[in-house]
Amino acid sequence: MRRLAAGLGVTAMSLYWYVDTKHDLLELALDSALGELGEQQEPAGPPAEGWPGRLRSLARGYRRLLVEHPWVAPLTAAYPNIGPHARAFDSALHRLLDATGLPDATRAGARLAVSQFLHGCGGTVRRPPDGEFCLALDVLIAGIEAHTGTGPDAAAAPAAP
């Protein structure tokens, strides 16, 4: 708080007129950063690419955000992400997965896989090079396609439990 206040040219105590705690400030900063995704929250993607292209666009936008703001990844694990921009991103992901045609029973698992992928590949421990990230994203998309019954390997896909 002191460092932020110094950067703003105010006293640390004056910040508490606007936020109750340091944690409130961090949650607001996290949500503000997620707001930078802007149009990435609802990626259009060319119609021929469908949901896989939109998922690629969403994932790459989120990765860019984490690269530009390395402090975001640890905060996403520490805070509930309930601000308006976090909710908008979550809703966009939900709508995108609805568009996959996955059965309801497998959609929650796909959502968890995408979320964990986004947080794991953008985190601070080890950020894979772009090529590895894109390959891993393609594998994730292929797995989702296999469970929709519409992907290129749909005939070989295991049935959902």
PDB file of C-alpha atoms in Angstrom:
ATOM      1  CA  MET A   1       0.000   0.000   0.000  1.00  0.00           C
ATOM      2  CA  ARG A   2       2.874   2.361   0.791  1.00  0.00           C
ATOM      3  CA  ARG A   3       4.482   1.717  -2.581  1.00  0.00           C
ATOM      4  CA  LEU A   4       1.209   2.288  -4.426  1.00  0.00           C
ATOM      5  CA  ALA A   5       0.538   5.454  -2.438  1.00  0.00           C
ATOM      6  CA  ALA A   6       4.038   6.754  -3.200  1.00  0.00           C
ATOM      7  CA  GLY A   7       3.478   6.092  -6.901  1.00  0.00           C
ATOM      8  CA  LEU A   8       0.227   8.045  -6.750  1.00  0.00           C
ATOM      9  CA  GLY A   9       1.759  10.841  -4.712  1.00  0.00           C
ATOM     10  CA  VAL A  10      -0.574  10.349  -1.747  1.00  0.00           C
ATOM     11  CA  THR A  11      -0.299   8.923   1.754  1.00  0.00           C
ATOM     12  CA  ALA A  12      -0.881   5.221   2.310  1.00  0.00           C
ATOM     13  CA  MET A  13      -3.735   5.919   4.706  1.00  0.00           C
ATOM     14  CA  SER A  14      -5.571   7.994   2.089  1.00  0.00           C
ATOM     15  CA  LEU A  15      -6.039   4.842  -0.011  1.00  0.00           C
ATOM     16  CA  TYR A  16      -8.334   3.474   2.669  1.00  0.00           C
ATOM     17  CA  TRP A  17     -10.906   6.096   1.727  1.00  0.00           C
ATOM     18  CA  TYR A  18     -11.421   4.019  -1.422  1.00  0.00           C
ATOM     19  CA  VAL A  19     -10.800   0.419  -0.305  1.00  0.00           C
ATOM     20  CA  ASP A  20     -11.228  -1.254   3.060  1.00  0.00           C
ATOM     21  CA  THR A  21      -8.218  -3.563   2.844  1.00  0.00           C
ATOM     22  CA  LYS A  22      -5.203  -4.379   0.735  1.00  0.00           C
ATOM     23  CA  HIS A  23      -7.044  -7.537  -0.361  1.00  0.00           C
ATOM     24  CA  ASP A  24      -9.912  -5.433  -1.707  1.00  0.00           C
ATOM     25  CA  LEU A  25      -7.409  -3.423  -3.707  1.00  0.00           C
ATOM     26  CA  LEU A  26      -5.826  -6.586  -5.127  1.00  0.00           C
ATOM     27  CA  GLU A  27      -9.227  -7.953  -6.143  1.00  0.00           C
ATOM     28  CA  LEU A  28     -10.030  -4.676  -7.886  1.00  0.00           C
ATOM     29  CA  ALA A  29      -6.645  -4.708  -9.661  1.00  0.00           C
ATOM     30  CA  LEU A  30      -7.223  -8.296 -10.778  1.00  0.00           C
ATOM     31  CA  ASP A  31     -10.647  -7.502 -12.167  1.00  0.00           C
ATOM     32  CA  SER A  32      -9.326  -4.385 -13.869  1.00  0.00           C
ATOM     33  CA  ALA A  33      -6.608  -6.436 -15.591  1.00  0.00           C
ATOM     34  CA  LEU A  34      -9.203  -8.974 -16.745  1.00  0.00           C
ATOM     35  CA  GLY A  35     -11.101  -6.044 -18.233  1.00  0.00           C
ATOM     36  CA  GLU A  36      -8.178  -5.533 -20.610  1.00  0.00           C
ATOM     37  CA  LEU A  37      -9.288  -8.658 -22.413  1.00  0.00           C
ATOM     38  CA  GLY A  38     -12.131  -6.516 -23.753  1.00  0.00           C
ATOM     39  CA  GLU A  39     -13.160  -7.955 -27.079  1.00  0.00           C
ATOM     40  CA  GLN A  40     -11.241 -11.134 -26.320  1.00  0.00           C
ATOM     41  CA  GLN A  41     -14.032 -12.041 -23.912  1.00  0.00           C
ATOM     42  CA  GLU A  42     -16.257 -12.669 -26.886  1.00  0.00           C
ATOM     43  CA  PRO A  43     -13.896 -13.627 -29.717  1.00  0.00           C
ATOM     44  CA  ALA A  44     -15.659 -13.803 -33.012  1.00  0.00           C
ATOM     45  CA  GLY A  45     -13.236 -15.907 -35.025  1.00  0.00           C
ATOM     46  CA  PRO A  46     -13.967 -16.565 -38.659  1.00  0.00           C
ATOM     47  CA  PRO A  47     -17.191 -18.583 -39.058  1.00  0.00           C
ATOM     48  CA  ALA A  48     -15.266 -21.448 -40.632  1.00  0.00           C
ATOM     49  CA  GLU A  49     -13.246 -21.839 -37.425  1.00  0.00           C
ATOM     50  CA  GLY A  50     -16.318 -22.132 -35.190  1.00  0.00           C
ATOM     51  CA  TRP A  51     -15.834 -22.698 -31.482  1.00  0.00           C
ATOM     52  CA  PRO A  52     -12.265 -24.086 -31.845  1.00  0.00           C
ATOM     53  CA  GLY A  53     -11.117 -20.801 -33.401  1.00  0.00           C
ATOM     54  CA  ARG A  54     -12.940 -18.816 -30.731  1.00  0.00           C
ATOM     55  CA  LEU A  55     -11.335 -20.944 -27.995  1.00  0.00           C
ATOM     56  CA  ARG A  56      -7.895 -20.396 -29.537  1.00  0.00           C
ATOM     57  CA  SER A  57      -8.520 -16.646 -29.617  1.00  0.00           C
ATOM     58  CA  LEU A  58      -9.756 -16.589 -26.022  1.00  0.00           C
ATOM     59  CA  ALA A  59      -6.807 -18.671 -24.786  1.00  0.00           C
ATOM     60  CA  ARG A  60      -4.223 -16.579 -26.637  1.00  0.00           C
ATOM     61  CA  GLY A  61      -5.769 -13.370 -25.316  1.00  0.00           C
ATOM     62  CA  TYR A  62      -5.689 -14.695 -21.763  1.00  0.00           C
ATOM     63  CA  ARG A  63      -2.090 -15.809 -22.204  1.00  0.00           C
ATOM     64  CA  ARG A  64      -1.127 -12.338 -23.469  1.00  0.00           C
ATOM     65  CA  LEU A  65      -2.737 -10.836 -20.395  1.00  0.00           C
ATOM     66  CA  LEU A  66      -0.725 -13.108 -18.098  1.00  0.00           C
ATOM     67  CA  VAL A  67       2.503 -12.343 -19.951  1.00  0.00           C
ATOM     68  CA  GLU A  68       1.883  -8.584 -19.797  1.00  0.00           C
ATOM     69  CA  HIS A  69       0.861  -8.735 -16.129  1.00  0.00           C
ATOM     70  CA  PRO A  70       2.779 -11.552 -14.368  1.00  0.00           C
ATOM     71  CA  TRP A  71       1.161 -10.602 -11.046  1.00  0.00           C
ATOM     72  CA  VAL A  72      -2.269 -11.684 -12.341  1.00  0.00           C
ATOM     73  CA  ALA A  73      -1.629 -15.453 -12.301  1.00  0.00           C
ATOM     74  CA  PRO A  74      -0.952 -15.714  -8.561  1.00  0.00           C
ATOM     75  CA  LEU A  75      -3.945 -13.481  -7.802  1.00  0.00           C
ATOM     76  CA  THR A  76      -6.321 -15.651  -9.839  1.00  0.00           C
ATOM     77  CA  ALA A  77      -5.415 -18.526  -7.520  1.00  0.00           C
ATOM     78  CA  ALA A  78      -5.727 -16.430  -4.358  1.00  0.00           C
ATOM     79  CA  TYR A  79      -8.952 -14.505  -4.986  1.00  0.00           C
ATOM     80  CA  PRO A  80     -12.454 -15.612  -5.985  1.00  0.00           C
ATOM     81  CA  ASN A  81     -12.595 -13.557  -9.216  1.00  0.00           C
ATOM     82  CA  ILE A  82     -16.122 -12.278  -8.759  1.00  0.00           C
ATOM     83  CA  GLY A  83     -15.726  -8.809 -10.277  1.00  0.00           C
ATOM     84  CA  PRO A  84     -17.640  -7.807 -13.401  1.00  0.00           C
ATOM     85  CA  HIS A  85     -14.763  -8.440 -15.823  1.00  0.00           C
ATOM     86  CA  ALA A  86     -13.986 -11.826 -14.292  1.00  0.00           C
ATOM     87  CA  ARG A  87     -17.666 -12.730 -14.528  1.00  0.00           C
ATOM     88  CA  ALA A  88     -17.801 -11.584 -18.160  1.00  0.00           C
ATOM     89  CA  PHE A  89     -14.774 -13.741 -19.019  1.00  0.00           C
ATOM     90  CA  ASP A  90     -16.337 -16.698 -17.214  1.00  0.00           C
ATOM     91  CA  SER A  91     -19.625 -16.185 -19.071  1.00  0.00           C
ATOM     92  CA  ALA A  92     -17.816 -15.988 -22.409  1.00  0.00           C
ATOM     93  CA  LEU A  93     -16.058 -19.279 -21.666  1.00  0.00           C
ATOM     94  CA  HIS A  94     -19.361 -20.829 -20.632  1.00  0.00           C
ATOM     95  CA  ARG A  95     -21.078 -19.723 -23.868  1.00  0.00           C
ATOM     96  CA  LEU A  96     -18.131 -20.930 -25.908  1.00  0.00           C
ATOM     97  CA  LEU A  97     -18.310 -24.389 -24.336  1.00  0.00           C
ATOM     98  CA  ASP A  98     -22.087 -24.450 -24.864  1.00  0.00           C
ATOM     99  CA  ALA A  99     -21.337 -23.979 -28.573  1.00  0.00           C
ATOM    100  CA  THR A 100     -19.196 -27.130 -28.659  1.00  0.00           C
ATOM    101  CA  GLY A 101     -22.195 -29.412 -28.540  1.00  0.00           C
ATOM    102  CA  LEU A 102     -20.754 -31.321 -25.598  1.00  0.00           C
ATOM    103  CA  PRO A 103     -23.320 -33.268 -23.603  1.00  0.00           C
ATOM    104  CA  ASP A 104     -24.179 -31.594 -20.304  1.00  0.00           C
ATOM    105  CA  ALA A 105     -22.455 -34.390 -18.369  1.00  0.00           C
ATOM    106  CA  THR A 106     -19.068 -33.631 -19.964  1.00  0.00           C
ATOM    107  CA  ARG A 107     -19.284 -29.844 -20.279  1.00  0.00           C
ATOM    108  CA  ALA A 108     -18.252 -29.233 -16.656  1.00  0.00           C
ATOM    109  CA  GLY A 109     -15.153 -31.379 -17.150  1.00  0.00           C
ATOM    110  CA  ALA A 110     -14.251 -29.511 -20.329  1.00  0.00           C
ATOM    111  CA  ARG A 111     -14.676 -26.196 -18.516  1.00  0.00           C
ATOM    112  CA  LEU A 112     -12.379 -27.358 -15.744  1.00  0.00           C
ATOM    113  CA  ALA A 113      -9.804 -28.582 -18.287  1.00  0.00           C
ATOM    114  CA  VAL A 114      -9.830 -25.252 -20.153  1.00  0.00           C
ATOM    115  CA  SER A 115      -9.608 -23.231 -16.932  1.00  0.00           C
ATOM    116  CA  GLN A 116      -6.756 -25.309 -15.563  1.00  0.00           C
ATOM    117  CA  PHE A 117      -4.973 -25.129 -18.908  1.00  0.00           C
ATOM    118  CA  LEU A 118      -5.257 -21.347 -19.050  1.00  0.00           C
ATOM    119  CA  HIS A 119      -4.018 -20.878 -15.499  1.00  0.00           C
ATOM    120  CA  GLY A 120      -1.310 -23.538 -15.724  1.00  0.00           C
ATOM    121  CA  CYS A 121       0.171 -22.419 -19.039  1.00  0.00           C
ATOM    122  CA  GLY A 122       0.153 -18.773 -18.097  1.00  0.00           C
ATOM    123  CA  GLY A 123       1.329 -19.110 -14.535  1.00  0.00           C
ATOM    124  CA  THR A 124       4.580 -17.950 -13.085  1.00  0.00           C
ATOM    125  CA  VAL A 125       6.237 -21.293 -12.393  1.00  0.00           C
ATOM    126  CA  ARG A 126       6.973 -22.205 -16.004  1.00  0.00           C
ATOM    127  CA  ARG A 127       5.475 -20.451 -18.967  1.00  0.00           C
ATOM    128  CA  PRO A 128       5.911 -22.673 -22.024  1.00  0.00           C
ATOM    129  CA  PRO A 129       7.109 -21.154 -25.297  1.00  0.00           C
ATOM    130  CA  ASP A 130       4.385 -20.116 -27.746  1.00  0.00           C
ATOM    131  CA  GLY A 131       4.835 -23.211 -29.894  1.00  0.00           C
ATOM    132  CA  GLU A 132       4.333 -25.550 -26.943  1.00  0.00           C
ATOM    133  CA  PHE A 133       1.346 -23.520 -25.755  1.00  0.00           C
ATOM    134  CA  CYS A 134      -0.314 -23.726 -29.190  1.00  0.00           C
ATOM    135  CA  LEU A 135       0.349 -27.467 -29.470  1.00  0.00           C
ATOM    136  CA  ALA A 136      -1.092 -28.077 -26.000  1.00  0.00           C
ATOM    137  CA  LEU A 137      -4.118 -25.960 -26.910  1.00  0.00           C
ATOM    138  CA  ASP A 138      -4.623 -28.020 -30.087  1.00  0.00           C
ATOM    139  CA  VAL A 139      -4.495 -31.220 -28.009  1.00  0.00           C
ATOM    140  CA  LEU A 140      -7.060 -29.790 -25.590  1.00  0.00           C
ATOM    141  CA  ILE A 141      -9.363 -28.810 -28.463  1.00  0.00           C
ATOM    142  CA  ALA A 142      -8.968 -32.253 -30.051  1.00  0.00           C
ATOM    143  CA  GLY A 143      -9.972 -33.833 -26.743  1.00  0.00           C
ATOM    144  CA  ILE A 144     -13.086 -31.696 -26.546  1.00  0.00           C
ATOM    145  CA  GLU A 145     -13.923 -32.471 -30.181  1.00  0.00           C
ATOM    146  CA  ALA A 146     -13.545 -36.192 -29.484  1.00  0.00           C
ATOM    147  CA  HIS A 147     -16.204 -35.958 -26.790  1.00  0.00           C
ATOM    148  CA  THR A 148     -18.603 -33.968 -28.960  1.00  0.00           C
ATOM    149  CA  GLY A 149     -18.736 -36.700 -31.547  1.00  0.00           C
ATOM    150  CA  THR A 150     -18.013 -34.165 -34.302  1.00  0.00           C
ATOM    151  CA  GLY A 151     -14.214 -34.045 -34.376  1.00  0.00           C
ATOM    152  CA  PRO A 152     -11.980 -35.736 -36.951  1.00  0.00           C
ATOM    153  CA  ASP A 153     -11.442 -38.731 -34.637  1.00  0.00           C
ATOM    154  CA  ALA A 154     -15.015 -38.924 -33.382  1.00  0.00           C
ATOM    155  CA  ALA A 155     -15.414 -42.558 -34.384  1.00  0.00           C
ATOM    156  CA  ALA A 156     -12.475 -43.552 -32.167  1.00  0.00           C
ATOM    157  CA  ALA A 157     -13.549 -41.390 -29.236  1.00  0.00           C
ATOM    158  CA  PRO A 158     -14.387 -43.105 -25.962  1.00  0.00           C
ATOM    159  CA  ALA A 159     -17.945 -42.796 -24.739  1.00  0.00           C
ATOM    160  CA  ALA A 160     -18.574 -40.359 -21.905  1.00  0.00           C
ATOM    161  CA  PRO A 161     -18.992 -42.102 -18.531  1.00  0.00           C
TER     162      PRO A 161
END
